[in-house]
């Protein structure tokens, strides 16, 4: 099978993100990489869902892990066939897609693809064990398809960066950052990256910076209180982020911090381009549930407590950037202004695709 | 001698901030408190200057440490007298006031007070050893005077917080936070505090939150990427910070991050009140040198490295908030709009004070 991730940095290779083999899903523990390179090994799809909830992986990682988790669920089903197997897989799909509340609709797209495969194959009287191999292949096809869509996005984003330009990122945009950097390299555009560290998990410092560093780009990490000051001092040309949800009316739900960087970018007249696939299940913010995480996590840094007992924490996982702060949304079907995402949906219909 | 800091939290008590005794200055290591309570013991005024440069103490701490450092310098001078003693003290004053580039003018006010004392006493043929005791007394008088000025500021700031209101702080505003909280308590106003953690040293999490927690207030720590989101969600009534420099045309030079919180406050219509003493040596930003610190410091958290080798860091210690984002500047002579600080200077002249 052709592997779309060749030439990718360590963090982006399939087998490192999440991988199904012999009744196990192995997930790179991105909470500690590159301080240590360790994997969480899951023996059941429930463990995969728990690993996603616990932030073992994030950005595109949970979707890859959920696809691999469906293969693992089939393996668990063993000798089950037909209706019983399908029911087992439907329950697993629900568990995996509901691992984190904000991204349920997006996760459904992944597991429903695996359920479609399952429905085709149960008619042929396949067992769970045999289905597992088929779903592992589906998972790889899903990832490949994703990489291709994100190659389009990376290329469209690269069009917007001047030669030798400087971009500011937020959190870890996984495949988008990977494909963007590959595209810039291909064009001979040696861009510079400034990565806010992204507390409390430091994804910007540990993950985005690692990918850019692996690929030989000039990358500078700053703390999360610096973007507004630094984007001016370092003449940032463009701010970009992925999105956990893009509503059809142009709101960007993404890692906490995105909103205030977008605000600073707007103040300085620097364009903010969000990237990703708009989610047609979310016409507006009314249907989006923003995840709250364990407040204790903000009271520590790399495992060391930083406050005295009695001090409280608060940890909204995401914030919402309003359309007025977004210059454009870079999608697999082109770049749209936040107010014109209806055209994204229409473009899909023209091409007879579903998103 | 009357001690103005009675009833203060651990962090604000004289003997904990910086203290001269028997040829040593002992400074609380605020880089690690409250994770551990340790003191750096300095045996020379150069070591005091180095401790200030190394951020052993900050906020009001360096001024207290420099005042105590002048007593230590006198002790070092031993049997020196007259011109020789004065020269030694002048060199020490230069070393201490230049420990950090952004605050040289403000530090000069402290050490020049000690030099005035010295000039008076060398006429009486005092030795360095004897001068040390006199300058230790001067240091305490200086701190007392400071506390009284900041009591005025704390009280004026308290006037601006509604009953049961919520304030957001930035970094560690030491005496201002202490006097503000004492004043709120006195008035029966049990305010809530939200403290961004202030990377890379976590002063908000470790210091501001500790003072508020010590005094029994409701305090919540958030990471530095959350202020813009949280100030809306938690209905913050007011954002406040100290200032390392307040220029006479209303620019606020303060801990990196202040600017972007002020920007978010402005977006939501929440007032930002800077606090402190405007510096007449700085008519505008032209004369202010913003300190750059070791970039390696942003690549670690509580001693753990968070990036892979090859990733760069960048660490401007302060940022600049323009007057347009400042609702008011709370000083020891009243609250001023940023554009009317000339009146602060005039008020001083009326009262025959110098600042």
XYZ file of C-alpha atoms in Angstrom:
710
model
C 0.000 0.000 0.000
C 1.262 3.437 -0.899
C 2.154 5.442 2.157
C 1.403 9.134 1.888
C 3.538 10.138 4.846
C 6.990 9.488 3.403
C 9.477 12.183 4.175
C 7.419 13.286 7.126
C 8.853 14.179 10.504
C 8.857 11.531 13.229
C 5.647 12.853 14.764
C 3.674 12.527 11.559
C 4.550 8.975 10.540
C 1.543 6.619 10.732
C 3.227 4.096 12.918
C 4.079 6.765 15.473
C 0.739 8.568 15.622
C -1.422 5.487 16.290
C -1.070 1.981 14.925
C -3.156 -1.223 15.078
C -1.354 -4.559 15.080
C -2.141 -7.988 16.571
C -4.946 -6.945 18.866
C -3.293 -3.778 20.160
C -3.372 -0.084 19.290
C -0.111 1.675 20.064
C -0.325 5.478 20.453
C 2.642 7.841 20.780
C 2.328 9.648 24.088
C 2.401 13.216 22.824
C 1.986 14.537 26.367
C 5.688 13.940 26.959
C 7.382 13.777 23.529
C 10.183 14.856 22.854
C 11.203 14.854 26.535
C 10.704 11.082 26.320
C 9.533 8.888 23.423
C 6.944 6.507 24.882
C 3.841 4.756 23.560
C 0.566 3.962 25.294
C -0.525 0.433 24.309
C -4.303 -0.105 24.309
C -5.783 -3.618 24.493
C -9.391 -2.581 23.944
C -11.262 0.137 22.059
C -12.388 1.520 25.440
C -8.732 2.029 26.296
C -8.280 3.863 22.991
C -11.231 6.135 23.848
C -9.743 6.733 27.296
C -6.334 7.544 25.786
C -8.025 10.123 23.524
C -9.881 11.594 26.526
C -6.595 11.713 28.456
C -4.855 13.643 25.630
C -2.288 10.919 24.901
C -2.700 12.150 21.338
C -4.406 15.252 19.919
C -4.769 17.375 16.759
C -5.283 14.795 13.977
C -4.121 12.001 16.302
C -7.510 11.139 17.846
C -9.037 10.563 14.388
C -6.227 8.210 13.431
C -6.489 6.514 16.837
C -10.271 6.140 16.501
C -9.907 4.581 13.027
C -7.340 2.147 14.420
C -9.588 1.628 17.464
C -12.368 0.359 15.202
C -9.989 -2.340 13.923
C -9.205 -3.236 17.525
C -12.943 -3.431 18.359
C -13.408 -5.912 15.498
C -10.510 -7.982 16.841
C -12.180 -7.994 20.278
C -15.363 -9.308 18.643
C -13.443 -12.491 17.690
C -15.881 -15.088 16.348
C -18.897 -12.790 16.297
C -20.672 -12.518 12.964
C -23.569 -10.705 11.315
C -26.011 -8.762 13.481
C -24.098 -9.415 16.707
C -20.841 -8.219 15.179
C -22.500 -5.130 13.702
C -24.065 -4.257 17.049
C -20.711 -4.624 18.788
C -19.090 -2.363 16.214
C -21.860 0.234 16.523
C -21.338 0.418 20.275
C -17.584 0.759 19.765
C -18.170 3.539 17.207
C -20.254 5.417 19.762
C -17.651 5.005 22.515
C -14.782 6.128 20.304
C -16.579 9.093 18.759
C -17.707 10.403 22.161
C -14.252 10.368 23.759
C -14.135 14.195 23.781
C -17.319 16.298 23.717
C -16.297 19.105 21.356
C -15.283 16.872 18.461
C -18.068 14.250 18.512
C -19.443 15.228 15.097
C -16.008 15.205 13.478
C -15.128 11.858 15.063
C -18.405 10.376 13.817
C -17.208 10.845 10.240
C -14.231 8.573 10.932
C -16.025 5.774 12.773
C -19.002 5.852 10.407
C -16.612 5.160 7.549
C -15.501 2.044 9.421
C -19.126 1.094 10.066
C -19.875 1.359 6.328
C -17.055 -1.100 5.681
C -18.412 -3.331 8.417
C -21.928 -3.314 6.950
C -20.595 -4.361 3.537
C -18.565 -7.213 5.011
C -21.015 -8.702 7.529
C -23.174 -9.618 4.525
C -20.290 -11.877 3.444
C -20.416 -13.565 6.874
C -17.064 -12.175 8.002
C -15.849 -12.788 11.583
C -14.634 -10.032 13.886
C -11.069 -11.302 13.667
C -11.088 -11.145 9.869
C -12.869 -7.774 9.923
C -10.051 -6.368 12.072
C -7.588 -6.684 9.194
C -10.017 -5.045 6.776
C -10.620 -2.149 9.161
C -6.883 -1.679 9.707
C -6.656 -1.262 5.922
C -9.592 1.163 6.051
C -7.771 3.138 8.748
C -4.733 3.526 6.505
C -6.953 4.528 3.566
C -8.672 7.061 5.821
C -5.329 8.538 6.901
C -4.125 8.637 3.298
C -7.269 10.453 2.224
C -6.828 12.868 5.081
C -3.208 13.559 4.154
C -4.285 14.297 0.582
C -6.984 16.736 1.705
C -4.483 18.399 3.982
C -1.946 18.588 1.164
C -4.444 20.814 -0.650
C -4.847 22.920 2.475
C -1.061 23.092 3.022
C -0.574 24.222 -0.554
C -3.285 26.914 -0.386
C -1.800 28.171 2.880
C 1.708 28.199 1.380
C 0.366 30.515 -1.372
C -0.293 33.116 1.321
C 3.208 33.212 2.836
C 5.744 35.611 1.280
C 9.258 34.367 0.379
C 11.289 33.958 3.565
C 8.218 34.971 5.563
C 7.520 34.352 9.234
C 4.399 32.601 10.473
C 2.991 32.206 13.957
C 1.271 28.923 14.785
C -0.957 27.808 17.661
C -0.914 24.407 19.362
C -0.107 21.501 17.004
C -1.737 21.486 13.592
C -0.236 18.070 12.735
C -0.756 17.205 9.070
C -1.446 20.811 8.084
C 1.875 21.974 9.499
C 3.568 18.928 7.965
C 2.106 19.406 4.495
C 2.588 23.186 4.651
C 6.283 22.802 5.468
C 6.770 20.153 2.763
C 5.103 22.467 0.270
C 7.231 25.466 1.321
C 10.384 23.354 1.025
C 9.311 22.180 -2.441
C 8.866 25.807 -3.500
C 12.219 26.780 -1.992
C 10.512 29.041 0.540
C 12.486 28.713 3.764
C 9.903 30.209 6.069
C 10.452 30.865 9.785
C 8.082 29.680 12.489
C 7.232 31.228 15.826
C 5.405 28.775 18.057
C 3.701 29.847 21.295
C 4.275 26.980 23.709
C 0.563 26.138 24.324
C 0.098 25.549 28.029
C -0.743 23.420 29.900
C 0.490 20.601 27.600
C 3.130 22.582 25.685
C 2.024 21.187 22.307
C 3.483 24.188 20.474
C 6.867 23.781 22.149
C 6.985 20.010 22.107
C 5.132 19.054 18.917
C 4.892 21.859 16.326
C 8.443 22.995 17.056
C 9.679 19.395 16.843
C 8.109 18.832 13.413
C 9.589 22.079 12.060
C 12.959 21.355 13.673
C 12.976 17.757 12.324
C 12.403 19.207 8.852
C 15.238 21.721 9.246
C 13.217 24.941 9.479
C 14.104 27.947 11.653
C 11.764 27.651 14.639
C 11.458 29.806 17.740
C 9.335 28.971 20.761
C 7.807 31.708 22.915
C 5.596 31.558 26.003
C 1.849 32.088 25.645
C 1.972 35.622 27.036
C 4.229 36.824 24.201
C 2.334 36.553 20.876
C 0.903 40.094 20.784
C 4.321 41.615 21.490
C 6.394 39.232 19.389
C 4.217 39.225 16.253
C 5.048 42.905 15.922
C 8.733 42.714 16.892
C 9.473 39.712 14.669
C 7.369 41.022 11.767
C 5.051 38.015 11.584
C 3.386 37.795 8.166
C 0.568 35.415 8.995
C -1.021 33.656 11.960
C -2.465 30.202 11.351
C -4.109 27.455 13.350
C -6.057 24.283 12.811
C -9.601 24.068 14.176
C -11.381 21.484 16.273
C -14.668 22.796 14.909
C -15.357 25.270 12.108
C -19.056 26.211 12.256
C -20.815 26.999 9.004
C -21.226 30.644 10.101
C -17.453 31.033 10.454
C -16.649 30.579 14.151
C -13.354 28.842 14.884
C -13.323 26.536 17.921
C -9.717 25.684 18.634
C -7.168 25.161 21.400
C -7.491 27.751 24.156
C -5.370 30.764 23.228
C -6.275 30.932 19.549
C -8.801 33.705 20.186
C -6.370 36.055 21.907
C -3.682 35.532 19.267
C -6.296 36.253 16.580
C -7.228 39.402 18.499
C -3.596 40.536 18.569
C -3.177 39.713 14.867
C -6.248 41.798 14.070
C -4.828 44.699 16.144
C -1.613 44.683 14.094
C -3.336 44.008 10.758
C -1.748 40.566 10.412
C -4.037 38.045 8.673
C -5.309 35.011 10.597
C -5.985 31.967 8.445
C -7.791 29.099 10.148
C -7.428 25.739 8.426
C -9.544 22.608 8.239
C -12.824 21.158 7.094
C -15.963 23.158 7.974
C -18.417 20.998 9.889
C -21.885 20.964 8.364
C -23.312 19.366 11.522
C -22.628 22.718 13.235
C -24.510 25.577 11.529
C -23.476 27.832 14.431
C -22.104 27.708 17.998
C -25.478 26.582 19.388
C -24.641 22.914 18.800
C -20.994 23.016 19.969
C -20.159 21.842 23.479
C -16.829 23.281 24.687
C -14.945 20.706 26.743
C -13.861 21.564 30.283
C -10.809 19.635 31.450
C -9.457 18.828 34.916
C -8.560 22.196 36.550
C -5.639 20.571 38.369
C -3.812 20.364 35.023
C -3.268 24.129 34.873
C -1.771 24.096 38.377
C 1.218 22.075 37.259
C 3.912 22.220 34.593
C 5.627 19.096 33.291
C 4.503 17.317 36.467
C 5.641 19.965 38.994
C 2.939 21.726 41.034
C 3.229 25.527 40.739
C 0.646 26.764 43.262
C 0.047 26.378 46.981
C -2.803 24.183 48.243
C -6.112 26.061 48.211
C -5.520 27.821 44.903
C -8.090 26.789 42.283
C -7.592 26.160 38.571
C -9.831 26.566 35.530
C -9.300 24.822 32.223
C -11.551 25.407 29.234
C -9.915 23.263 26.535
C -10.976 25.476 23.632
C -11.940 29.033 22.898
C -14.051 30.534 20.129
C -12.690 33.045 17.622
C -15.497 35.093 16.071
C -15.646 35.455 12.258
C -14.669 39.157 12.414
C -11.129 38.172 13.496
C -10.655 35.588 10.725
C -9.192 36.705 7.390
C -9.838 33.388 5.703
C -10.608 29.708 6.221
C -8.311 27.452 4.226
C -10.188 24.257 3.329
C -9.748 21.292 1.027
C -12.100 23.088 -1.418
C -10.400 26.473 -1.446
C -10.043 29.521 0.771
C -13.253 31.115 2.012
C -14.122 34.216 3.962
C -15.778 33.186 7.229
C -19.118 34.569 6.051
C -19.215 32.536 2.850
C -18.850 28.942 4.051
C -22.215 28.167 2.449
C -20.209 28.119 -0.791
C -18.009 25.382 0.714
C -21.071 23.165 1.110
C -22.291 23.990 -2.411
C -18.891 23.179 -3.873
C -19.139 19.788 -2.193
C -22.526 19.129 -3.734
C -21.269 20.134 -7.181
C -18.515 17.557 -6.852
C -20.883 14.995 -5.302
C -18.694 14.703 -2.234
C -19.701 14.584 1.363
C -17.683 16.171 4.120
C 10.516 50.833 64.839
C 6.967 50.610 63.546
C 6.574 47.895 60.981
C 4.091 48.671 58.231
C 3.801 45.108 56.969
C 1.949 43.566 59.908
C -0.845 41.262 58.902
C 0.736 40.784 55.495
C 1.038 37.434 53.747
C 4.325 35.528 54.066
C 5.613 36.858 50.759
C 5.222 40.492 51.769
C 6.923 40.458 55.160
C 10.153 42.493 55.189
C 12.301 39.717 56.534
C 11.178 37.403 53.736
C 11.501 39.782 50.796
C 15.135 40.837 51.431
C 16.853 41.458 54.752
C 20.278 42.822 55.816
C 21.877 41.424 58.976
C 25.498 40.890 60.101
C 27.154 41.409 56.760
C 24.700 39.383 54.691
C 21.605 40.111 52.638
C 19.140 37.238 52.623
C 16.638 37.216 49.715
C 13.650 34.865 49.406
C 14.080 32.864 46.208
C 10.795 33.730 44.523
C 11.775 31.668 41.487
C 10.724 28.534 43.377
C 8.373 29.643 46.187
C 5.922 28.059 47.204
C 7.237 24.823 45.698
C 10.146 25.247 48.136
C 10.894 28.043 50.620
C 14.579 28.887 50.186
C 16.695 32.022 50.573
C 19.679 33.221 48.560
C 22.290 34.615 50.948
C 24.486 37.364 49.452
C 27.852 38.234 51.004
C 28.532 41.292 48.828
C 26.530 43.999 47.096
C 27.685 42.542 43.769
C 25.986 39.288 44.731
C 22.822 41.257 45.525
C 22.962 42.866 42.058
C 23.484 39.436 40.505
C 20.540 37.996 42.444
C 18.358 40.833 41.120
C 19.606 40.168 37.564
C 18.897 36.458 38.036
C 15.290 37.160 39.125
C 15.732 35.721 42.632
C 13.285 38.474 43.545
C 11.111 40.758 41.394
C 8.186 43.208 41.473
C 8.978 45.429 44.505
C 11.615 42.946 45.710
C 14.605 44.357 43.777
C 14.072 47.820 45.299
C 14.008 46.365 48.791
C 17.028 44.198 47.972
C 18.946 47.192 46.555
C 18.224 49.256 49.685
C 19.485 46.390 51.841
C 22.393 45.922 49.421
C 23.553 49.481 50.160
C 23.791 48.566 53.864
C 25.826 45.522 52.882
C 28.135 47.666 50.722
C 28.783 49.909 53.734
C 29.605 46.845 55.854
C 32.060 45.710 53.151
C 33.731 49.133 53.363
C 34.690 48.315 56.991
C 37.110 50.946 58.278
C 36.844 53.231 55.272
C 35.839 56.819 56.008
C 35.094 60.109 54.292
C 35.890 60.449 50.564
C 37.014 56.837 50.209
C 33.835 55.520 51.818
C 31.651 57.816 49.710
C 33.376 56.686 46.520
C 32.904 53.038 47.466
C 29.223 53.661 48.129
C 28.778 55.514 44.844
C 30.226 52.589 42.925
C 27.946 50.194 44.819
C 24.941 52.417 44.046
C 25.793 52.234 40.340
C 26.190 48.455 40.401
C 22.922 47.885 42.255
C 20.847 50.313 40.197
C 22.079 48.846 36.907
C 21.242 45.218 37.752
C 18.372 45.202 35.217
C 18.306 47.614 32.270
C 14.619 48.551 32.147
C 14.368 49.740 35.743
C 17.635 51.689 36.129
C 15.896 55.044 36.642
C 13.506 53.632 39.230
C 16.333 51.833 41.073
C 18.374 55.042 41.154
C 15.712 56.615 43.366
C 16.328 53.930 46.008
C 20.116 53.929 46.012
C 20.323 57.718 45.790
C 18.319 57.909 48.991
C 20.990 55.743 50.632
C 23.711 57.966 49.145
C 22.048 61.049 50.637
C 22.208 59.382 54.041
C 25.827 58.471 53.408
C 26.764 62.036 52.452
C 25.264 63.363 55.676
C 27.106 60.827 57.812
C 30.596 60.873 56.231
C 30.830 64.480 57.466
C 30.608 63.065 60.986
C 33.554 60.782 60.177
C 31.498 57.574 60.281
C 33.100 54.221 59.329
C 31.627 51.840 56.798
C 30.775 49.348 59.536
C 28.800 51.951 61.478
C 27.193 53.301 58.293
C 25.858 49.798 57.564
C 23.524 49.945 60.564
C 22.306 53.402 59.569
C 21.624 52.285 56.004
C 19.769 49.188 57.223
C 17.515 51.618 59.125
C 17.199 53.715 55.962
C 16.180 50.571 54.058
C 13.376 49.895 56.512
C 12.251 53.545 56.345
C 12.304 53.307 52.548
C 10.159 50.154 52.609
C 7.760 51.734 55.091
C 7.391 54.799 52.908
C 6.791 52.565 49.910
C 4.118 50.579 51.727
C 2.343 53.815 52.664
C 2.376 55.066 49.061
C 1.072 51.713 47.928
C -1.625 51.781 50.584
C -2.959 54.885 48.837
C -2.796 53.084 45.509
C -4.455 49.950 46.932
C -7.256 52.043 48.367
C -7.866 53.960 45.132
C -7.901 50.683 43.212
C -10.320 49.129 45.730
C -12.717 52.024 45.003
C -12.999 50.734 41.462
C -13.995 47.129 42.264
C -17.702 46.374 42.732
C -18.889 44.386 45.768
C -18.004 40.721 45.308
C -16.317 41.628 42.024
C -13.738 39.636 40.100
C -10.380 41.055 39.081
C -7.725 39.704 36.765
C -4.089 40.340 37.700
C -0.829 40.002 35.802
C 2.485 38.758 37.184
C 3.091 39.708 40.841
C 2.197 43.233 41.916
C 3.570 42.637 45.456
C 2.679 45.506 47.796
C -0.123 46.745 45.537
C -1.858 43.365 45.611
C -1.180 43.111 49.344
C -2.522 46.561 50.195
C -5.448 46.164 47.780
C -6.512 42.900 49.401
C -6.128 44.321 52.931
C -8.255 47.287 51.895
C -10.944 45.069 50.314
C -11.017 42.931 53.470
C -11.363 46.053 55.626
C -14.311 47.147 53.512
C -15.885 43.703 53.674
C -15.495 43.269 49.924
C -14.624 39.615 49.349
C -13.378 39.970 45.804
C -12.298 37.060 43.605
C -8.981 36.927 41.776
C -8.089 35.306 38.479
C -4.331 35.090 38.025
C -2.737 34.148 34.699
C 0.284 32.050 35.616
C 2.949 34.333 34.016
C 5.416 32.146 32.184
C 8.276 31.449 32.183
C 8.641 32.048 35.969
C 4.994 31.461 36.957
C 4.889 34.542 39.210
C 1.110 34.777 38.880
C 0.625 31.143 39.897
C 3.324 31.013 42.551
C 3.339 34.527 44.028
C 0.130 36.517 43.424
C -2.032 33.440 43.992
C -0.072 32.617 47.163
C -0.596 36.084 48.664
C -4.336 35.984 47.907
C -4.618 32.401 49.167
C -2.632 33.240 52.372
C -5.121 36.034 53.003
C -8.109 33.747 52.449
C -9.414 35.123 49.148
C -10.970 33.054 46.349
C -8.189 32.733 43.775
C -8.107 30.885 40.456
C -5.018 30.365 38.336
C -5.250 30.071 34.555
C -2.589 29.594 31.894
C -1.385 32.601 29.898
C -3.359 31.609 26.806
C -6.697 31.916 28.636
C -7.209 35.560 29.705
C -9.185 36.732 26.656
C -11.568 33.768 26.902
C -11.822 33.633 30.694
C -12.330 37.361 31.340
C -15.573 37.051 29.425
C -16.696 33.695 30.826
C -15.943 34.601 34.441
C -17.321 38.134 34.104
C -14.104 39.913 35.117
C -14.843 43.457 36.319
C -11.362 44.907 36.102
C -7.873 44.029 34.908
C -4.947 45.443 36.870
C -1.174 45.247 36.844
C 1.806 46.970 38.340
C 4.302 48.647 35.992
C 8.065 48.472 35.731
C 7.989 51.817 33.974
C 5.126 54.296 33.482
C 6.248 56.909 30.965
C 4.928 60.437 31.333
C 2.976 60.044 28.066
C 1.072 57.044 29.443
C 2.837 53.939 28.131
C 2.922 50.997 30.542
C 6.069 48.869 30.456
C 5.348 45.714 32.425
C 5.874 41.970 32.499
C 5.472 40.393 29.087
C 1.805 39.513 28.573
C 0.315 42.688 30.034
C -0.214 44.136 26.561
C -2.231 41.228 25.223
C -4.424 41.052 28.332
C -5.024 44.806 28.036
C -5.963 44.234 24.387
C -8.479 41.549 25.364
C -9.879 43.741 28.153
C -10.348 46.561 25.660
C -12.126 44.172 23.247
C -14.646 43.202 25.947
C -14.981 46.727 27.377
C -13.354 45.742 30.690
C -11.266 48.561 32.237
C -7.501 48.128 32.636
C -6.001 50.043 35.540
C -2.207 50.147 35.669
C -0.755 51.006 39.070
C 2.463 52.612 40.260
C 4.509 55.767 40.260
C 4.948 57.511 36.878
C 8.625 57.959 36.094
C 9.563 61.535 35.250
C 12.929 60.394 33.915
C 10.996 58.804 31.030
C 8.944 61.391 29.113
C 8.200 58.701 26.503
C 9.384 55.260 25.308
C 12.480 56.768 23.668
C 14.514 56.483 26.872
C 13.281 53.023 27.952
C 15.439 49.989 27.232
C 13.407 46.767 27.233
C 15.423 43.952 28.795
C 16.000 40.756 26.801
C 16.563 37.695 28.970
C 18.215 34.337 28.301
C 16.122 32.624 25.549
C 16.818 29.228 27.106
C 14.477 30.153 29.960
C 11.392 29.930 27.748
C 12.414 26.455 26.584
C 11.939 24.961 30.036
C 9.259 24.823 32.707
C 10.115 24.405 36.384
C 13.486 23.012 35.310
C 12.235 20.528 32.691
C 13.229 21.143 29.045
C 10.159 21.209 26.771
C 11.711 21.405 23.293
C 14.101 19.313 21.232
C 17.682 20.505 20.642
C 17.833 22.970 17.742
C 14.655 24.844 18.668
C 15.337 28.479 19.542
C 13.753 30.622 22.230
C 13.021 34.347 22.516
C 12.426 36.174 25.772
C 11.594 39.867 25.907
C 11.080 40.456 29.651
C 8.538 43.246 29.214
C 6.018 44.528 26.728
C 4.555 47.968 26.185
C 0.855 48.724 26.513
C -0.079 51.876 24.597
C -2.144 54.595 26.352
C -5.237 53.828 24.226
C -5.663 50.476 26.045
C -5.328 51.957 29.551
C -8.474 53.189 31.328
C -6.560 54.753 34.191
C -3.244 54.898 36.022
C -3.651 54.537 39.771
C -0.845 56.447 41.505
C -0.005 57.662 44.989
C -1.396 61.061 43.936
C -4.705 59.923 42.505
C -6.037 58.188 39.398
C -5.081 59.725 36.060
C -6.006 59.083 32.469
C -2.874 58.051 30.574
C -2.883 61.320 28.640
C -2.916 63.545 31.720
C 0.145 62.410 33.676
C 1.521 65.935 33.441
C -0.957 66.669 36.209
C 0.736 63.970 38.338
C 4.006 65.902 38.127
C 2.272 69.223 38.871
C 0.540 67.737 41.895
C 3.946 66.684 43.187
C 5.301 70.204 42.796
C 2.287 71.659 44.586
C 2.984 69.396 47.509
C 6.733 70.052 47.297
C 7.422 66.348 46.889
C 9.788 64.654 44.524
C 9.025 61.325 42.914
